[in-house]
Coordinates of C-alpha atoms in Angstrom, one line a residue:
M1 CA 22.1 45.9 -6.5
Q2 CA 19.9 42.9 -5.5
K3 CA 18.7 42.9 -1.9
F4 CA 20.0 40.2 0.4
M5 CA 18.3 36.9 -0.3
D6 CA 15.1 38.6 -1.6
E7 CA 12.4 36.9 -3.7
N8 CA 14.7 36.6 -6.7
F9 CA 17.6 35.1 -4.8
L10 CA 19.8 33.1 -7.2
L11 CA 17.4 33.9 -10.1
S12 CA 19.8 35.8 -12.4
T13 CA 17.6 36.0 -15.5
A14 CA 14.0 36.8 -16.3
T15 CA 13.4 33.2 -17.5
A16 CA 14.7 31.9 -14.2
E17 CA 12.4 34.2 -12.3
K18 CA 9.4 33.1 -14.3
L19 CA 10.2 29.4 -14.0
Y20 CA 10.7 29.6 -10.3
H21 CA 7.8 31.9 -9.3
G22 CA 5.5 30.5 -11.9
T23 CA 6.1 26.8 -11.4
A24 CA 8.7 25.5 -9.0
E25 CA 7.8 27.6 -6.0
K26 CA 4.2 26.3 -5.6
L27 CA 5.0 22.6 -6.0
P28 CA 4.8 20.3 -2.9
I29 CA 7.7 18.4 -1.5
I30 CA 8.6 14.7 -1.4
D31 CA 11.7 14.2 0.7
Y32 CA 12.6 10.6 -0.2
H33 CA 15.8 10.4 2.0
C34 CA 16.0 12.0 5.4
H35 CA 17.0 11.2 9.0
I36 CA 13.9 12.6 10.8
N37 CA 13.0 10.6 13.8
P38 CA 9.5 9.1 13.2
K39 CA 8.8 9.2 16.9
E40 CA 8.8 13.0 16.8
I41 CA 6.2 12.9 14.1
A42 CA 4.1 10.2 15.8
E43 CA 4.1 12.2 19.0
D44 CA 3.9 15.6 17.1
R45 CA 6.8 17.0 19.1
K46 CA 6.8 20.6 20.2
F47 CA 10.2 22.3 20.5
E48 CA 11.0 24.6 23.4
N49 CA 13.3 26.9 21.4
I50 CA 15.0 27.3 18.1
S51 CA 18.3 25.9 19.3
Q52 CA 16.6 22.5 19.9
I53 CA 15.2 22.3 16.4
W54 CA 18.1 24.1 14.6
L55 CA 21.3 23.0 16.3
G56 CA 20.3 19.7 17.9
G57 CA 21.9 16.9 15.9
D58 CA 22.9 19.2 13.0
H59 CA 26.5 18.2 12.4
Y60 CA 26.7 20.6 9.4
K61 CA 26.4 23.5 11.8
W62 CA 28.6 21.9 14.4
R63 CA 31.5 21.7 11.9
V64 CA 31.5 25.4 11.1
M65 CA 31.1 26.3 14.8
R66 CA 34.2 24.3 15.6
A67 CA 36.1 26.0 12.8
G68 CA 34.9 29.3 14.0
G69 CA 36.5 28.8 17.4
V70 CA 33.4 27.9 19.4
A71 CA 34.0 25.7 22.5
E72 CA 32.5 22.2 22.4
D73 CA 30.2 22.8 25.4
K74 CA 28.4 25.3 23.2
I75 CA 28.1 22.8 20.4
T76 CA 27.3 19.4 21.7
G77 CA 27.8 20.1 25.4
D78 CA 25.5 21.3 28.2
A79 CA 25.7 25.0 27.7
P80 CA 22.3 26.8 27.8
D81 CA 20.4 26.8 24.5
R82 CA 20.6 30.6 24.2
E83 CA 24.3 30.5 24.5
K84 CA 24.5 27.8 21.8
F85 CA 22.4 30.1 19.5
R86 CA 24.6 33.1 20.2
A87 CA 27.7 30.9 19.5
F88 CA 26.3 29.9 16.1
A89 CA 25.4 33.5 15.4
S90 CA 29.0 34.5 16.1
V91 CA 30.2 32.4 13.2
M92 CA 27.5 33.3 10.7
P93 CA 29.1 36.5 9.3
K94 CA 32.2 34.5 8.5
L95 CA 30.3 31.9 6.4
I96 CA 30.2 33.9 3.1
G97 CA 30.1 31.3 0.3
N98 CA 29.0 28.5 2.5
P99 CA 25.6 26.9 1.8
I100 CA 24.9 26.9 5.6
Y101 CA 24.7 30.7 5.4
H102 CA 22.0 30.5 2.8
W103 CA 20.1 27.5 4.3
S104 CA 20.0 29.1 7.7
H105 CA 18.6 32.4 6.4
L106 CA 16.1 30.6 4.3
E107 CA 15.0 28.7 7.4
L108 CA 14.7 31.9 9.3
Q109 CA 12.7 33.6 6.5
R110 CA 10.3 30.7 5.6
G111 CA 9.9 29.3 9.1
F112 CA 9.8 32.4 11.2
G113 CA 9.4 35.4 8.9
V114 CA 12.8 36.8 10.0
T115 CA 14.5 38.6 7.1
E116 CA 17.2 40.3 9.2
P117 CA 20.7 38.7 8.8
L118 CA 21.8 36.7 11.8
T119 CA 24.8 38.3 13.5
P120 CA 26.1 38.5 17.0
E121 CA 24.2 41.8 17.4
S122 CA 20.9 40.4 16.2
A123 CA 21.2 37.0 17.9
D124 CA 19.1 37.6 21.0
R125 CA 16.4 39.5 19.1
I126 CA 16.1 36.7 16.5
Y127 CA 16.2 34.0 19.2
D128 CA 13.3 35.6 21.0
A129 CA 11.3 36.2 17.8
C130 CA 11.7 32.6 16.6
N131 CA 10.8 31.2 20.0
E132 CA 7.6 33.2 20.0
R133 CA 6.7 31.8 16.6
L134 CA 7.8 28.3 17.6
K135 CA 5.1 28.2 20.3
G136 CA 2.5 27.7 17.5
Y137 CA 4.4 25.0 15.7
T138 CA 4.7 21.2 16.1
A139 CA 6.6 18.7 14.0
R140 CA 3.5 18.0 11.9
S141 CA 2.5 21.6 11.5
L142 CA 6.0 22.5 10.3
M143 CA 5.8 19.8 7.7
R144 CA 2.5 21.2 6.5
K145 CA 3.9 24.7 6.5
F146 CA 6.5 23.6 4.0
N147 CA 3.9 21.8 1.9
V148 CA 5.4 18.4 2.4
R149 CA 3.4 15.5 0.9
A150 CA 5.6 12.6 1.8
I151 CA 8.9 11.6 3.4
C152 CA 11.0 8.5 3.8
T153 CA 12.8 8.1 7.1
T154 CA 15.9 5.9 7.6
D155 CA 15.2 2.8 9.6
D156 CA 17.2 -0.2 10.7
P157 CA 16.1 -3.7 9.6
I158 CA 15.4 -4.7 13.2
D159 CA 13.2 -1.7 13.9
S160 CA 9.6 -2.6 14.9
L161 CA 8.3 0.4 12.9
E162 CA 5.9 1.1 15.7
Y163 CA 6.0 4.8 15.3
H164 CA 5.2 4.4 11.6
D165 CA 2.2 2.3 12.6
V166 CA 1.0 5.2 14.8
I167 CA 1.4 7.8 12.1
Q168 CA -0.2 5.7 9.4
A169 CA -3.2 4.8 11.7
D170 CA -3.9 8.5 12.5
P171 CA -6.8 9.7 10.3
E172 CA -5.7 13.3 10.8
M173 CA -2.2 12.8 9.4
E174 CA -2.5 13.3 5.7
I175 CA 1.3 13.4 5.1
K176 CA 2.8 10.1 4.2
V177 CA 5.7 9.1 6.4
L178 CA 7.2 5.8 5.2
P179 CA 10.1 3.8 6.4
A180 CA 13.3 3.2 4.3
F181 CA 15.3 0.1 4.8
R182 CA 18.9 0.8 5.9
P183 CA 20.9 -2.5 6.3
D184 CA 24.4 -1.0 6.9
K185 CA 25.0 -2.7 10.2
A186 CA 24.4 -6.1 8.7
V187 CA 26.5 -5.4 5.6
N188 CA 29.5 -3.5 6.8
L189 CA 31.1 -6.3 8.8
E190 CA 34.4 -4.5 9.4
K191 CA 32.6 -1.9 11.6
P192 CA 32.7 -2.1 15.4
G193 CA 29.6 -3.7 16.9
F194 CA 29.0 -6.1 14.0
T195 CA 28.9 -9.2 16.1
Q196 CA 26.5 -7.7 18.6
Y197 CA 24.2 -6.5 15.8
I198 CA 24.0 -9.9 14.1
G199 CA 22.9 -11.2 17.5
E200 CA 20.1 -8.6 17.5
L201 CA 19.1 -9.5 14.0
S202 CA 19.1 -13.2 15.0
Q203 CA 16.6 -12.4 17.8
T204 CA 14.4 -10.4 15.4
V205 CA 14.1 -13.2 12.9
G206 CA 14.0 -15.9 15.6
R207 CA 16.9 -18.1 14.7
E208 CA 20.7 -18.1 14.8
L209 CA 22.5 -16.7 11.8
K210 CA 25.6 -18.8 11.1
T211 CA 26.6 -17.9 7.5
A212 CA 26.5 -15.0 5.1
E213 CA 23.6 -16.6 3.3
D214 CA 21.7 -16.7 6.6
V215 CA 22.2 -12.9 7.0
A216 CA 21.0 -12.3 3.4
L217 CA 17.9 -14.4 4.0
A218 CA 17.2 -12.6 7.3
L219 CA 17.4 -9.3 5.6
C220 CA 15.1 -10.5 2.9
E221 CA 12.6 -11.4 5.5
R222 CA 12.8 -8.0 7.0
I223 CA 12.3 -6.5 3.6
D224 CA 9.0 -8.2 3.5
Y225 CA 8.2 -6.8 6.9
F226 CA 9.1 -3.3 5.8
A227 CA 7.0 -3.7 2.6
D228 CA 4.0 -4.6 4.7
H229 CA 4.5 -1.2 6.4
G230 CA 4.5 0.8 3.1
C231 CA 8.2 0.9 2.4
L232 CA 9.2 1.9 -1.1
C233 CA 13.0 2.1 -0.9
A234 CA 16.2 1.0 0.6
D235 CA 19.4 2.9 1.3
H236 CA 22.9 1.4 1.6
G237 CA 25.6 3.6 3.1
L238 CA 29.1 2.5 2.1
D239 CA 32.5 4.0 2.8
Y240 CA 33.5 3.0 -0.7
C241 CA 31.7 1.2 -3.5
M242 CA 32.9 -2.3 -3.2
Y243 CA 32.9 -5.3 -5.6
E244 CA 34.3 -8.7 -5.2
K245 CA 33.0 -11.9 -6.7
P246 CA 30.1 -12.9 -4.4
D247 CA 31.8 -16.2 -3.6
K248 CA 29.9 -18.1 -0.9
M249 CA 33.0 -19.7 0.6
A250 CA 34.9 -16.4 0.8
A251 CA 31.8 -14.6 2.2
N252 CA 31.2 -17.2 4.8
H253 CA 34.8 -17.2 5.8
A254 CA 34.7 -13.4 6.2
F255 CA 31.5 -13.7 8.3
A256 CA 33.1 -16.4 10.6
L257 CA 36.1 -14.2 11.2
A258 CA 34.0 -11.2 12.0
M259 CA 31.8 -13.2 14.4
E260 CA 35.0 -14.2 16.2
G261 CA 35.9 -10.6 16.7
K262 CA 38.6 -10.6 14.0
R263 CA 38.8 -8.2 11.1
P264 CA 38.8 -10.0 7.7
D265 CA 41.0 -8.5 5.0
R266 CA 39.4 -6.2 2.4
K267 CA 39.1 -8.8 -0.3
L268 CA 37.2 -11.2 2.0
A269 CA 35.1 -8.4 3.5
D270 CA 34.1 -7.2 0.0
A271 CA 33.1 -10.7 -1.0
Y272 CA 30.7 -10.8 2.0
K273 CA 29.4 -7.3 1.4
T274 CA 28.8 -8.0 -2.3
L275 CA 27.0 -11.3 -1.7
V276 CA 24.6 -9.7 0.9
T277 CA 24.1 -6.6 -1.3
V278 CA 23.4 -8.6 -4.4
A279 CA 20.8 -10.7 -2.5
C280 CA 19.1 -7.6 -1.2
A281 CA 19.0 -6.0 -4.6
K282 CA 17.2 -9.0 -6.1
K283 CA 14.6 -8.7 -3.3
Y284 CA 14.2 -5.0 -3.9
A285 CA 13.6 -5.6 -7.6
Q286 CA 10.9 -8.1 -6.8
K287 CA 9.2 -5.5 -4.6
N288 CA 9.7 -2.8 -7.2
W289 CA 11.6 -0.8 -4.6
V290 CA 14.2 1.9 -5.3
M291 CA 17.7 1.0 -4.1
Q292 CA 19.9 4.0 -3.1
I293 CA 23.6 3.5 -2.7
H294 CA 25.6 6.2 -1.0
F295 CA 29.4 5.9 -1.1
G296 CA 32.6 7.9 -0.9
C297 CA 32.6 9.0 2.7
L298 CA 35.7 8.9 4.9
R299 CA 34.0 8.3 8.3
N300 CA 35.0 9.3 11.7
A301 CA 38.3 10.8 10.6
N302 CA 39.1 12.3 14.1
Q303 CA 39.3 9.2 16.2
P304 CA 39.6 10.8 19.6
Q305 CA 36.5 12.9 19.0
F306 CA 34.7 10.0 17.5
E307 CA 35.4 8.0 20.7
L308 CA 34.2 10.9 22.7
L309 CA 31.0 11.9 20.8
G310 CA 30.2 9.0 18.6
P311 CA 29.2 8.9 14.9
D312 CA 27.4 11.6 12.9
T313 CA 28.9 14.4 15.0
G314 CA 30.8 16.3 12.3
Y315 CA 34.0 14.3 11.8
D316 CA 33.4 12.8 8.4
A317 CA 35.0 13.8 5.1
V318 CA 35.2 13.1 1.4
N319 CA 36.9 9.8 0.5
S320 CA 39.2 10.2 -2.5
Q321 CA 39.2 6.4 -2.9
S322 CA 35.4 6.1 -3.4
G323 CA 35.5 3.0 -5.5
V324 CA 33.3 4.5 -8.2
E325 CA 34.8 2.1 -10.8
N326 CA 33.2 -0.8 -8.9
A327 CA 29.7 0.6 -9.5
A328 CA 29.8 -1.1 -13.0
P329 CA 30.6 -4.7 -11.8
L330 CA 28.3 -4.3 -8.9
L331 CA 25.4 -3.4 -11.2
N332 CA 26.4 -6.3 -13.4
A333 CA 26.3 -8.6 -10.5
F334 CA 22.7 -7.5 -9.8
L335 CA 21.8 -8.2 -13.4
E336 CA 23.5 -11.6 -13.5
N337 CA 21.6 -12.5 -10.3
G338 CA 18.3 -11.6 -12.0
G339 CA 17.7 -8.6 -9.8
L340 CA 18.6 -5.1 -11.0
P341 CA 16.2 -2.7 -9.1
K342 CA 15.6 0.9 -9.9
T343 CA 18.9 2.3 -8.4
I344 CA 20.1 5.8 -7.4
L345 CA 23.9 6.1 -7.1
Y346 CA 25.5 8.9 -5.0
S347 CA 29.2 9.6 -4.6
L348 CA 30.4 12.0 -2.0
N349 CA 33.4 12.7 -4.2
P350 CA 32.4 15.3 -6.9
T351 CA 35.1 14.1 -9.2
D352 CA 33.0 11.0 -9.7
N353 CA 30.1 12.8 -11.4
T354 CA 31.1 12.1 -15.0
A355 CA 32.0 8.5 -14.2
L356 CA 28.6 7.9 -12.5
A357 CA 26.7 9.5 -15.3
T358 CA 28.4 7.4 -17.9
I359 CA 28.3 4.1 -15.9
M360 CA 24.6 4.4 -15.2
A361 CA 23.9 5.0 -18.8
C362 CA 25.2 1.5 -19.5
F363 CA 22.5 -0.1 -17.4
Q364 CA 19.4 1.8 -18.5
G365 CA 16.5 0.0 -20.3
G366 CA 13.7 -2.4 -19.7
G367 CA 11.1 0.3 -20.5
V368 CA 11.7 2.1 -17.2
T369 CA 12.3 5.8 -17.4
G370 CA 15.6 6.7 -15.8
K371 CA 15.9 3.3 -14.2
I372 CA 19.4 4.0 -13.0
Q373 CA 19.9 7.5 -11.5
Q374 CA 22.8 9.7 -10.5
G375 CA 21.8 11.0 -7.1
S376 CA 21.6 14.7 -6.3
A377 CA 24.6 16.6 -5.0
W378 CA 25.0 15.0 -1.6
W379 CA 26.3 16.3 1.8
F380 CA 29.4 18.2 1.1
N381 CA 28.2 19.0 -2.4
D382 CA 24.7 20.3 -1.9
H383 CA 25.7 23.9 -2.4
R384 CA 25.1 26.1 -5.5
F385 CA 28.3 25.0 -7.3
G386 CA 27.9 21.4 -6.4
M387 CA 24.3 21.3 -7.5
R388 CA 25.1 23.1 -10.8
N389 CA 28.0 20.7 -11.4
Q390 CA 25.9 17.6 -10.8
L391 CA 23.0 18.9 -13.0
T392 CA 25.4 19.9 -15.8
E393 CA 27.3 16.6 -15.8
L394 CA 24.1 14.7 -15.8
A395 CA 22.7 16.8 -18.6
A396 CA 25.8 16.4 -20.7
N397 CA 26.1 12.6 -20.2
G398 CA 22.5 11.5 -19.5
V399 CA 18.9 12.6 -19.6
L400 CA 18.4 15.4 -17.2
G401 CA 14.7 15.5 -17.8
C402 CA 14.4 12.1 -16.1
F403 CA 16.2 13.1 -12.9
V404 CA 14.4 12.4 -9.6
G405 CA 15.5 15.7 -7.9
M406 CA 16.3 16.8 -4.4
L407 CA 16.3 15.4 -0.9
T408 CA 17.4 16.8 2.4
D409 CA 19.4 14.0 4.1
S410 CA 18.6 15.9 7.2
R411 CA 17.4 15.5 10.8
S412 CA 15.6 18.9 11.0
F413 CA 12.0 19.9 10.4
L414 CA 13.3 23.2 9.0
S415 CA 15.5 21.8 6.4
Y416 CA 12.8 21.5 3.7
T417 CA 14.1 24.9 2.5
R418 CA 16.9 22.9 0.8
H419 CA 14.3 21.9 -1.8
E420 CA 13.7 25.6 -2.4
Y421 CA 17.4 26.1 -2.7
F422 CA 17.7 23.3 -5.2
R423 CA 14.7 24.6 -7.2
R424 CA 16.2 28.1 -7.4
V425 CA 19.6 26.7 -8.6
L426 CA 17.7 24.5 -11.1
C427 CA 15.7 27.4 -12.5
E428 CA 18.8 29.6 -12.6
L429 CA 20.7 27.0 -14.7
V430 CA 17.8 26.3 -17.1
G431 CA 17.2 30.0 -17.4
E432 CA 20.8 30.6 -18.5
W433 CA 20.5 27.8 -21.1
V434 CA 17.3 29.3 -22.5
E435 CA 18.5 32.9 -22.6
S436 CA 21.8 31.9 -24.2
G437 CA 19.9 30.1 -27.0
Q438 CA 20.9 26.6 -25.9
Y439 CA 17.2 25.6 -25.4
P440 CA 14.0 27.0 -26.9
A441 CA 11.9 29.5 -24.9
D442 CA 9.0 27.1 -25.1
E443 CA 6.9 28.0 -22.1
K444 CA 4.9 24.8 -21.9
A445 CA 7.9 22.5 -22.3
L446 CA 9.9 24.5 -19.7
E447 CA 7.1 24.4 -17.2
Q448 CA 6.7 20.6 -17.6
L449 CA 10.5 20.2 -17.3
I450 CA 10.6 22.1 -14.0
E451 CA 7.5 20.4 -12.6
N452 CA 9.0 17.0 -13.3
L453 CA 12.4 17.8 -11.9
S454 CA 10.9 19.4 -8.8
Y455 CA 8.2 16.9 -7.9
Y456 CA 6.6 14.5 -10.4
N457 CA 9.6 12.5 -11.4
T458 CA 10.2 11.7 -7.7
R459 CA 6.5 10.8 -7.2
D460 CA 6.4 8.5 -10.2
Y461 CA 9.8 6.8 -9.8
F462 CA 9.2 5.8 -6.2
G463 CA 5.5 5.1 -6.7
F464 CA 4.3 7.5 -4.0
E465 CA 0.5 7.6 -3.9
V466 CA 0.2 11.3 -3.2

């Protein structure tokens, strides 16, 4: 019987073991989509205890704690940090089959050298051991420990990027920390706070924004600003993938209604969203940026709790009406406007994998390797089954060897172990294909494949100078 999460965790064949330990394990990390706060890197934050770095802001863990019967004061409330850690430990033995069980133990092993399973009985012992180790860590030293070469944070168009300036000006900071352009608040006009946000964007660009075209132009100006700060990519978060003919009259009507505090119907709203998104895409193409589009999320499903705690607190779900069929006309609109950038498409609904893999294949070309990508298994799908499913669907309907690999989508400096988790799943899958005779046991070709899928494809696709 294999030991619990030992060195060959998930590596079920000799080929998988060789690919992981001989190639994937030693490669550095590029985390091209995360929610790390750049201020914490600029100030090289030190954490007082493991609860701060592990449970603070981690809505993945908050969800399972609630399901496990933990009271909210020990999740997002003002209970002591040790009590919050104990509360999480009380749920851990119940998480068999959940990726959080694996991620958490990988973080304990790699970050703190703790190989003992986390249980209610071991909680205090592990809490004290981790806190002792944590005294020697800062935000930057943790990034170095995990062999991180570059990350892209997630930044609003009106952000001054002052903390990125601090990081980039520091000669002792060798890890690239780049902004990523996230224009959701300017695009999703049906969301609360849209009118206020447009006022803030107006102040940032120094003029009143009166039409949808004004908003698009303002965003393009901010894209220039981000590019001057080293930005290489943008990320659009959508509840569903929309498409409506980007008619200026309809888009402007939708904008006017929203600015009056009214909610335009979906058809009008989608005309606005499409017009602004198409304009941004053209600008991204001109900058040679990568455009990421995340969709298929049912946000803030529990309204009373959303009103109490706000967004990103664990009340989102998979949207069965993801709008995946609109990915094709949206990409067409980019093309027809003379601006189809390198694009990564993510759907939170796993049933969209085949559709995405086949839609994106219709838009490849131009001499760009894997110009349109199916994004890695995202959020509720970044577990072993979800990753294998995404990799298998992409292999069956696309070119897996061109895939740009894993990201954390995380707020934690410990979550880089998700790259290890992905690499182990990748090597497990490829090892199975080799040992069943579906792919030759060509050592050189396999090594290059794993290197590319773990690191080099990401570096080259985004243009990271690392």
